[in-house]
Structures are given as C-alpha cells and as structure tokens.
mmCIF file of C-alpha atoms in Angstrom:
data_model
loop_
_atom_site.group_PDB
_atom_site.id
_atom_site.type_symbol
_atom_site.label_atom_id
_atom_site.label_comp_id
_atom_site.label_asym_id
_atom_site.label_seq_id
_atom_site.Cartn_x
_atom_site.Cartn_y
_atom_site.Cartn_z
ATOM 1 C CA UNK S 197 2.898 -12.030 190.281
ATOM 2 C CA UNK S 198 1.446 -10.104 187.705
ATOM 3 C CA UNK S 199 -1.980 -10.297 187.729
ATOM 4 C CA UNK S 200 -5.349 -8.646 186.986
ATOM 5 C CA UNK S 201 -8.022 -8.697 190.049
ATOM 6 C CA UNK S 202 -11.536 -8.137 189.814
ATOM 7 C CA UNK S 203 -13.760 -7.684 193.131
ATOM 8 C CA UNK S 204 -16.382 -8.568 193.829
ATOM 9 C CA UNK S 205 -16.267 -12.225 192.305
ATOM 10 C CA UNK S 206 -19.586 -12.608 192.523
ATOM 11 C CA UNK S 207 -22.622 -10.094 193.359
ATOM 12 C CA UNK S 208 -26.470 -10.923 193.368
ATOM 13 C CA UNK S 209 -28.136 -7.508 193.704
ATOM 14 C CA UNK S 210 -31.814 -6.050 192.865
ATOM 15 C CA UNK S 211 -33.043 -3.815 189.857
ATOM 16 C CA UNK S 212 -31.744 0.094 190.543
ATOM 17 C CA UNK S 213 -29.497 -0.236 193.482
ATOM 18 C CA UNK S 214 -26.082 1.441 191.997
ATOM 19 C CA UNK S 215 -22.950 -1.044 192.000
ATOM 20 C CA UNK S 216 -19.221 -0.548 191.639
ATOM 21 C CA UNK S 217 -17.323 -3.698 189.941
ATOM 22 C CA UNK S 218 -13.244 -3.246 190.435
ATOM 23 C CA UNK S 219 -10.408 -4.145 188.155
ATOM 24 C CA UNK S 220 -6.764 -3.366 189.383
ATOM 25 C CA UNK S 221 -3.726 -4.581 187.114
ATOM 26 C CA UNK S 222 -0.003 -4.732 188.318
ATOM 27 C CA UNK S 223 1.480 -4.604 185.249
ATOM 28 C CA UNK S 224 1.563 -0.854 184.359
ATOM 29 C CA UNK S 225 -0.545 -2.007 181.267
ATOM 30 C CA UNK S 226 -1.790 1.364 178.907
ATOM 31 C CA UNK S 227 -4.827 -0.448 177.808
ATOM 32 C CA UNK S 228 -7.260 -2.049 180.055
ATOM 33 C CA UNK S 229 -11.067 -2.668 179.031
ATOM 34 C CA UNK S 230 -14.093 -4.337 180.070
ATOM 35 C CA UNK S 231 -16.143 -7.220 178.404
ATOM 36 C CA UNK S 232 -19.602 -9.009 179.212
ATOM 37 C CA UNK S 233 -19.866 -13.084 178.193
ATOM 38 C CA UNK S 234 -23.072 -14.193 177.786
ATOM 39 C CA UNK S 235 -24.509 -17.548 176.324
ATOM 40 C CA UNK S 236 -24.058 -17.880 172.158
ATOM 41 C CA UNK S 237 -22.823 -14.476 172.179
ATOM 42 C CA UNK S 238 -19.047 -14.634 173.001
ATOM 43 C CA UNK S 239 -17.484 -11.746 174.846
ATOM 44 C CA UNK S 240 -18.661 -8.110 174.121
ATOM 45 C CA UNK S 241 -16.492 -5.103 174.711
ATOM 46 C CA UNK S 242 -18.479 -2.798 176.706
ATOM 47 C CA UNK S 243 -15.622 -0.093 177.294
ATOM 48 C CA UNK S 244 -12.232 0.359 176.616
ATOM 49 C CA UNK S 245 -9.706 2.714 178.209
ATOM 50 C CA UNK S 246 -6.287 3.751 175.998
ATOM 51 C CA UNK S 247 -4.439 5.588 179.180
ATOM 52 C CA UNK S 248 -5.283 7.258 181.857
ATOM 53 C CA UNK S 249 -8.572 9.633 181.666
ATOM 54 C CA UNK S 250 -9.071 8.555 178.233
ATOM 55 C CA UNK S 251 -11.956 6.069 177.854
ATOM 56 C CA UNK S 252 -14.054 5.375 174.921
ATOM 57 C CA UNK S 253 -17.153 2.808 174.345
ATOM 58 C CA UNK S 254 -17.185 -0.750 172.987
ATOM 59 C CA UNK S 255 -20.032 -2.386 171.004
ATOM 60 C CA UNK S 256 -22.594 -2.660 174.808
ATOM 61 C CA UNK S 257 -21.871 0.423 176.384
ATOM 62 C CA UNK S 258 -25.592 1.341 177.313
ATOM 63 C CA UNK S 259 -26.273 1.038 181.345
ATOM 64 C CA UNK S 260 -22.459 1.415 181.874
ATOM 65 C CA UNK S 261 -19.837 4.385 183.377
ATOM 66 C CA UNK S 262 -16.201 3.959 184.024
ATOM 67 C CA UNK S 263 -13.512 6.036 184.674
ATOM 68 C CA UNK S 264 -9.572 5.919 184.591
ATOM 69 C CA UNK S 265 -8.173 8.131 186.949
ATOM 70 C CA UNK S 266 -4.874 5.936 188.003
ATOM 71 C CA UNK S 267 -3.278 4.030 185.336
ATOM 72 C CA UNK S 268 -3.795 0.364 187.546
ATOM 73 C CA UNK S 269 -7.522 0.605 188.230
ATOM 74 C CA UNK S 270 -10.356 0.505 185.670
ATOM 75 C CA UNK S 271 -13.750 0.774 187.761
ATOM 76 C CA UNK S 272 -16.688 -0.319 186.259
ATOM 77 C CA UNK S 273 -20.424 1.512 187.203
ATOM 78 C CA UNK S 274 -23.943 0.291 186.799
ATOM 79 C CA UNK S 275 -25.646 3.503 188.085
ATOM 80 C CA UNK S 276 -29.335 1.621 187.723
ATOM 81 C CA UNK S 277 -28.913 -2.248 187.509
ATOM 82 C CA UNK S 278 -31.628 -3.874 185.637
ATOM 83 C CA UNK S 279 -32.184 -7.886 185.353
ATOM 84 C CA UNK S 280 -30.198 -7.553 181.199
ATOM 85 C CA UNK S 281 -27.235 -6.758 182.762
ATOM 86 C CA UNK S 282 -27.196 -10.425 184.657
ATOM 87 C CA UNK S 283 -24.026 -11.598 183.502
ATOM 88 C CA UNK S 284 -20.760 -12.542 183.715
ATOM 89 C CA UNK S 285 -18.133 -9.766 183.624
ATOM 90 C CA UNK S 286 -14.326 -9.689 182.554
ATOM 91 C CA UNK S 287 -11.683 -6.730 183.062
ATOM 92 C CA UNK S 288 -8.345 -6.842 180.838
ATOM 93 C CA UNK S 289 -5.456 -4.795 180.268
ATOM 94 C CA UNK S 290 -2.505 -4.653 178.116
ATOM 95 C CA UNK S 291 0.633 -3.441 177.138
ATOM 96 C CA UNK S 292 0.842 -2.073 173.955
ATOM 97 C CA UNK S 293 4.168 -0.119 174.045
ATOM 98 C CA UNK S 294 5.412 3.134 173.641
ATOM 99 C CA UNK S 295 3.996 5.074 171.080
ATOM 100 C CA UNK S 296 2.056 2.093 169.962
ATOM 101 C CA UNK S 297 5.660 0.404 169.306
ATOM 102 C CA UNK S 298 7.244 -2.689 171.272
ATOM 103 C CA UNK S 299 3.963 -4.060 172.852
ATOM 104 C CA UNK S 300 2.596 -7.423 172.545
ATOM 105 C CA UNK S 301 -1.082 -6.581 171.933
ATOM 106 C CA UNK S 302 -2.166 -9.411 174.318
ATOM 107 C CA UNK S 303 -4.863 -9.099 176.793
ATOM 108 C CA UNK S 304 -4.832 -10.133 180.006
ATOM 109 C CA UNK S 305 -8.277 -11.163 181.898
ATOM 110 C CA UNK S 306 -9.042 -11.318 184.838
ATOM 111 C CA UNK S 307 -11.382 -14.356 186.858
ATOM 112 C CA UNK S 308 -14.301 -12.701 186.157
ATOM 113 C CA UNK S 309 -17.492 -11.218 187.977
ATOM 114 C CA UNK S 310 -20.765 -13.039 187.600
ATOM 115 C CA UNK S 311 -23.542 -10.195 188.575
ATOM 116 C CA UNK S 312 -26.731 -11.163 188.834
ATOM 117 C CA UNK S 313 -29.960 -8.365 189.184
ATOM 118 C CA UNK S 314 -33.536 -9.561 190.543
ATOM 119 C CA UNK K 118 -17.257 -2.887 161.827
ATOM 120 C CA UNK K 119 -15.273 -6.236 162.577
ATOM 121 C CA UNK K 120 -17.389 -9.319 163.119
ATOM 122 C CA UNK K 121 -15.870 -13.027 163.761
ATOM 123 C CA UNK K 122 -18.010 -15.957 163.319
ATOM 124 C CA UNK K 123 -17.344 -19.754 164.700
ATOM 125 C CA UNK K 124 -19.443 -22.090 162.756
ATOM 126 C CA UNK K 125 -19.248 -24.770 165.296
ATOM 127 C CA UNK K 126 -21.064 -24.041 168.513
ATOM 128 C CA UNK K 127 -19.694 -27.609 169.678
ATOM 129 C CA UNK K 128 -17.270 -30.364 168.822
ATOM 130 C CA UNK K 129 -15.754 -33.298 170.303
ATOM 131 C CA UNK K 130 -12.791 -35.601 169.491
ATOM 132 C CA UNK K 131 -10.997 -38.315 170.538
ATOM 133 C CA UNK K 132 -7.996 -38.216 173.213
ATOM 134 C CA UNK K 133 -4.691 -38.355 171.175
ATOM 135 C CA UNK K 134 -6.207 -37.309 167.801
ATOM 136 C CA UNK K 135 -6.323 -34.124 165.786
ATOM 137 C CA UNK K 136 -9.127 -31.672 165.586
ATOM 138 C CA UNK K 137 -9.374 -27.797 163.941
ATOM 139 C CA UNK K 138 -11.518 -25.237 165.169
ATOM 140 C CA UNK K 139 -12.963 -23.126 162.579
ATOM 141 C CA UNK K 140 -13.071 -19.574 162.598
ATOM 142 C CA UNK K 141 -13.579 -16.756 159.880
ATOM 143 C CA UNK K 142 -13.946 -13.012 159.950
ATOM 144 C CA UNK K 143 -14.743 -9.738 158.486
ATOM 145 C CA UNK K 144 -12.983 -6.321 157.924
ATOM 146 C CA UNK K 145 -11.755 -4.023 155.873
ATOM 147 C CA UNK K 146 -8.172 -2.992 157.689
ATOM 148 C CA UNK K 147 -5.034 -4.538 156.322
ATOM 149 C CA UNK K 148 -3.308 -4.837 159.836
ATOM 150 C CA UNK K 149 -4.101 -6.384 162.773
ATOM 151 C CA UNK K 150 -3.835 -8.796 165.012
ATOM 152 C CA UNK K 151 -5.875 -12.690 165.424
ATOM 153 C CA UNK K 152 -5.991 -14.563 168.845
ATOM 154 C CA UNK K 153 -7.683 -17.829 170.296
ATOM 155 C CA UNK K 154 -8.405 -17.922 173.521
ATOM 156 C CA UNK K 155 -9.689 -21.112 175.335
ATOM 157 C CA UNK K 156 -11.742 -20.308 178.717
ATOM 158 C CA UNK K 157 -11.913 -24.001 180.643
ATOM 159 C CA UNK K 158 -14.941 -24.588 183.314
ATOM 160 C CA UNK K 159 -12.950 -22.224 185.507
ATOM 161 C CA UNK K 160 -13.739 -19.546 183.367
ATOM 162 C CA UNK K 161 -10.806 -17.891 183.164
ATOM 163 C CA UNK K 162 -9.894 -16.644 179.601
ATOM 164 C CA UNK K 163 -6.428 -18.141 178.677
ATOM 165 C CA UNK K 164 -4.406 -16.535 175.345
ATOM 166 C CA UNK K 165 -3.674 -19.845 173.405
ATOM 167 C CA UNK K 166 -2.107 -18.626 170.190
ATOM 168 C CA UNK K 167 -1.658 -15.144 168.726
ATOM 169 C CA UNK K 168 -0.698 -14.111 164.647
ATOM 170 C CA UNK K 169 -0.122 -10.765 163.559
ATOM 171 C CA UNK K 170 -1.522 -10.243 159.612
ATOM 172 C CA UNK K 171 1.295 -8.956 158.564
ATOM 173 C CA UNK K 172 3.236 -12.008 158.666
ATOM 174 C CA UNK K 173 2.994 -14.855 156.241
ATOM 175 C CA UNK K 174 4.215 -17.616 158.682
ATOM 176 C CA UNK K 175 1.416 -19.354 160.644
ATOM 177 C CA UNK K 176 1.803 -19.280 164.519
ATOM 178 C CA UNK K 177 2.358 -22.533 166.763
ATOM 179 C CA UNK K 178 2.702 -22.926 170.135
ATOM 180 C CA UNK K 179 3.569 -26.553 170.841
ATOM 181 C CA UNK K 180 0.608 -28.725 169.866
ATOM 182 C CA UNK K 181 -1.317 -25.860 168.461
ATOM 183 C CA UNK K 182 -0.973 -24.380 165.426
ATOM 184 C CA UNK K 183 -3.031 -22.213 163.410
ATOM 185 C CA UNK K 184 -3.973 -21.885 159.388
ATOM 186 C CA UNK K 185 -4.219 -18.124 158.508
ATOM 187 C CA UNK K 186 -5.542 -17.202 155.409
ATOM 188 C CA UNK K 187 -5.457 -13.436 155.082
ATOM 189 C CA UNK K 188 -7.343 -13.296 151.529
ATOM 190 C CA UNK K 189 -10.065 -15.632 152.829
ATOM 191 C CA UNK K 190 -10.431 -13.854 156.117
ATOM 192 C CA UNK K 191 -10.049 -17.253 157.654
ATOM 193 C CA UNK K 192 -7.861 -18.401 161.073
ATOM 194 C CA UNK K 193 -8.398 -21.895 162.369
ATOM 195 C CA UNK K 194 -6.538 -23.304 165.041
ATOM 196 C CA UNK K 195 -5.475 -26.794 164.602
ATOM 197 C CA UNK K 196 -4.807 -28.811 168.574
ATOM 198 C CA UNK K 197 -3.046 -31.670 168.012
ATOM 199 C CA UNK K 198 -2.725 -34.670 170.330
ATOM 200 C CA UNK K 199 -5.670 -33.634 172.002
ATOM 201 C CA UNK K 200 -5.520 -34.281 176.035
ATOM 202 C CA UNK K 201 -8.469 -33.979 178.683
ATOM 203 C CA UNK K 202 -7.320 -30.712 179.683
ATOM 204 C CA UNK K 203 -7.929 -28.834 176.314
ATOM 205 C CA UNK K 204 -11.479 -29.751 176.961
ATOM 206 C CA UNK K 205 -13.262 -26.073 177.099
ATOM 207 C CA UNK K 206 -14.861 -23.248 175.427
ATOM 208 C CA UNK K 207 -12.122 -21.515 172.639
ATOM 209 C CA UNK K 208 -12.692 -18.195 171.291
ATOM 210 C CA UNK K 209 -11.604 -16.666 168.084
ATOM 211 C CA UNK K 210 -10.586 -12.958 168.901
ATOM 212 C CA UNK K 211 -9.864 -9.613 165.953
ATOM 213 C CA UNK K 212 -7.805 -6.817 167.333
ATOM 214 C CA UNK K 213 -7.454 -3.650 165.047
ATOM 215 C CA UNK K 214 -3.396 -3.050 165.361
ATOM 216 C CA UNK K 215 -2.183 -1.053 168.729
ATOM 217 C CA UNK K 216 -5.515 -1.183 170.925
ATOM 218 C CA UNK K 217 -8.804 -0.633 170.567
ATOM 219 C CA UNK K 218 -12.012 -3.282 170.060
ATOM 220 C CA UNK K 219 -11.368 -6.573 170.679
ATOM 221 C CA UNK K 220 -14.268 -8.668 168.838
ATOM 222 C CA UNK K 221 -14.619 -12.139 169.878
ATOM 223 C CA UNK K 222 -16.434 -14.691 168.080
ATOM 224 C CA UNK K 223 -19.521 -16.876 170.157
ATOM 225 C CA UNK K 224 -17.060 -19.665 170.899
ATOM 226 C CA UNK K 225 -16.636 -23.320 170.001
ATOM 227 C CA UNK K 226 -17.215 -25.845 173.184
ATOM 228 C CA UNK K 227 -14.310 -28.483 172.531
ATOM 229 C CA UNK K 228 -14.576 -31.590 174.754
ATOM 230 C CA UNK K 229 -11.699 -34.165 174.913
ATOM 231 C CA UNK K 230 -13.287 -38.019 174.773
ATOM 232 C CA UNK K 231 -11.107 -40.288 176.461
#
C-alpha cells in the first residue's frame, strides 16, 4: 500500500531535550516536506526536500534540522524543544516526474505527529 | 511571496444542499498549481480536488467542483449534495509549478446539518 508513515504519533516531551520525528514514504516520491498545523493558521511549510541531500527551508524553519540522506526517509530534528513548537506535525512527499515532467504535483500526508513540550 | 486567504473560518449547511467554500490568493507567477484539501476529525489531510492554471476548464471530482478565476486570483470549491461525511476542516492550497512551497490557507470548518 503506498503510504507515508510518521513515528512517533504522538510525543509529550520537556523544553531542551533533543527529539527525532520520522517520515518514511514507499512511493519513491522526489519531493517530500514537512508542515506544522496550528489553530487559525493553516499548515506552514517548515522544510522542503527536492531529492536526495538537497533540502531547503519553508516559511517556519527556525528551531528545525532535517536531512535527506535516502530518497524514502525525511527525518525531522528539534535539537532544543521549546513549549512554541507544541504542535501538530505533518510529513508529505510527492512525485513530480522526471525532469519536472510527467508528475502529478500532489502531496501525500501522512497521520500526523502531535508534539507537545512542557 | 504566495499568500491564500479563506474568508470563512466556519460554515454550515444543510444535508442534501449546496454550499461553496471561498478561497482567494496572491502571486505574481503565471503557472502553478491550486488544491483543496479537507482534513476530517481524524486529521488526516485528504487531496479533494486539484486545477492546474494553465487550463481554462474548471476541475470536478464527482460532487465537487471548483470555480477558478485566474484574473481574480480566486478558486472556490463548490460540494454539492452535501452528506455527513464532508463535515471537516477544508484547506485551500498554492503550489508554484514542479515543487517547492506549498502555502495553505487557515481553513474553513464545514459541518454537514442533518
């Protein structure tokens, strides 16, 4: 089934204690990115990644890392948590072709993390 | 910089009727692509409708159809026959053509009256 996974699905953790959200997609997607939803704001890109070691930031990338090093995973770091970054997380990837020709341009999300910091 | 705004934080309508979700945005490219997305209590973000700009035709999917106006900068999504299940937050999306930033809009909470 083609899917993308996120782990953990939830996470309560306290201010400065470094965290490690996963995103893994079986669909050998190019693009794969990460998003924050909060309340009245919608979703915010916080990083996007075009292929593999290439990653560039979204509109929230302060307090955030990632890193691309396989072509299915899309890690995203929160070296020092702090209580602004209580939220709820989604990863997404797709296919957009090759050479930019052929894909459909439509992300795929997965469930979601909802990380909370005390 | 892209920006989409949803005028309507909520609405609500009647099982079986009609209702359109508003949505307008901003920029300055000539290509690229519009989504809604509707994200139920489960919160899982499902696509709902897609429309590329460069095509004149507006994009249905069964009961739900969109109105794109490219020179207004304007995409609202139009459910018809509204059932319980379409009850949820949708989203109003802007993708610059092949990748990069995806802006949403701050959603619309739709709920289905039976």
């Amino acid at each position: 089934e083609a899917q993308v996974t996120q782990n953990p699905r939830y996470l309560i953790t306290v201010t400065g204690k470094k965290l490690t959200v996963t995103c893994s997609q079986n669909m050998n997607h190019e693009y794969m990115s990460w998003y924050r939803q909060d309340p009245g704001l919608g979703l915010r890109q916080i990083y996007y990644s075009m292929n593999v070691e290439v990653t560039d930031k979204g509109d929230v990338p302060e307090g955030y890392k990632v890193s691309r090093k396989e072509k299915r995973n899309f890690p995203l770091i929160l070296e020092s948590p702090s209580p602004n970054q209580t939220s709820l997380y989604f990863c997404a990837s797709t296919w957009v072709g090759l050479a930019g020709v052929g894909g459909t341009d439509t992300q795929y999300f997965g469930p979601g993390t909802r990380l909370t910091v005390l | 910089a892209q920006t989409v705004t949803q005028s309507q934080p909520e609405m609500s309508v009647q099982e079986a009727e009609t209702v359109t979700l508003s949505c307008t945005y901003d920029t300055s490219e000539n290509n690229y692509y519009l989504f809604w997305y509707k994200q139920p209590p489960s919160r899982q973000m499902i696509l709902v409708i897609r429309q590329e700009a460069y095509k004149q035709q507006n994009a249905t999917e069964n009961r739900f159809s969109v109105n794109f106006q490219k020179a207004a900068k304007s995409f609202s999504l139009k459910i018809s026959d509204s059932q319980l299940g379409d009850t949820a937050m949708y989203f109003c999306a802007f993708m610059k053509m092949r990748g990069q930033n995806f802006v949403f809009g701050p959603g619309t909470r739709l709920s289905v009256l039976p």
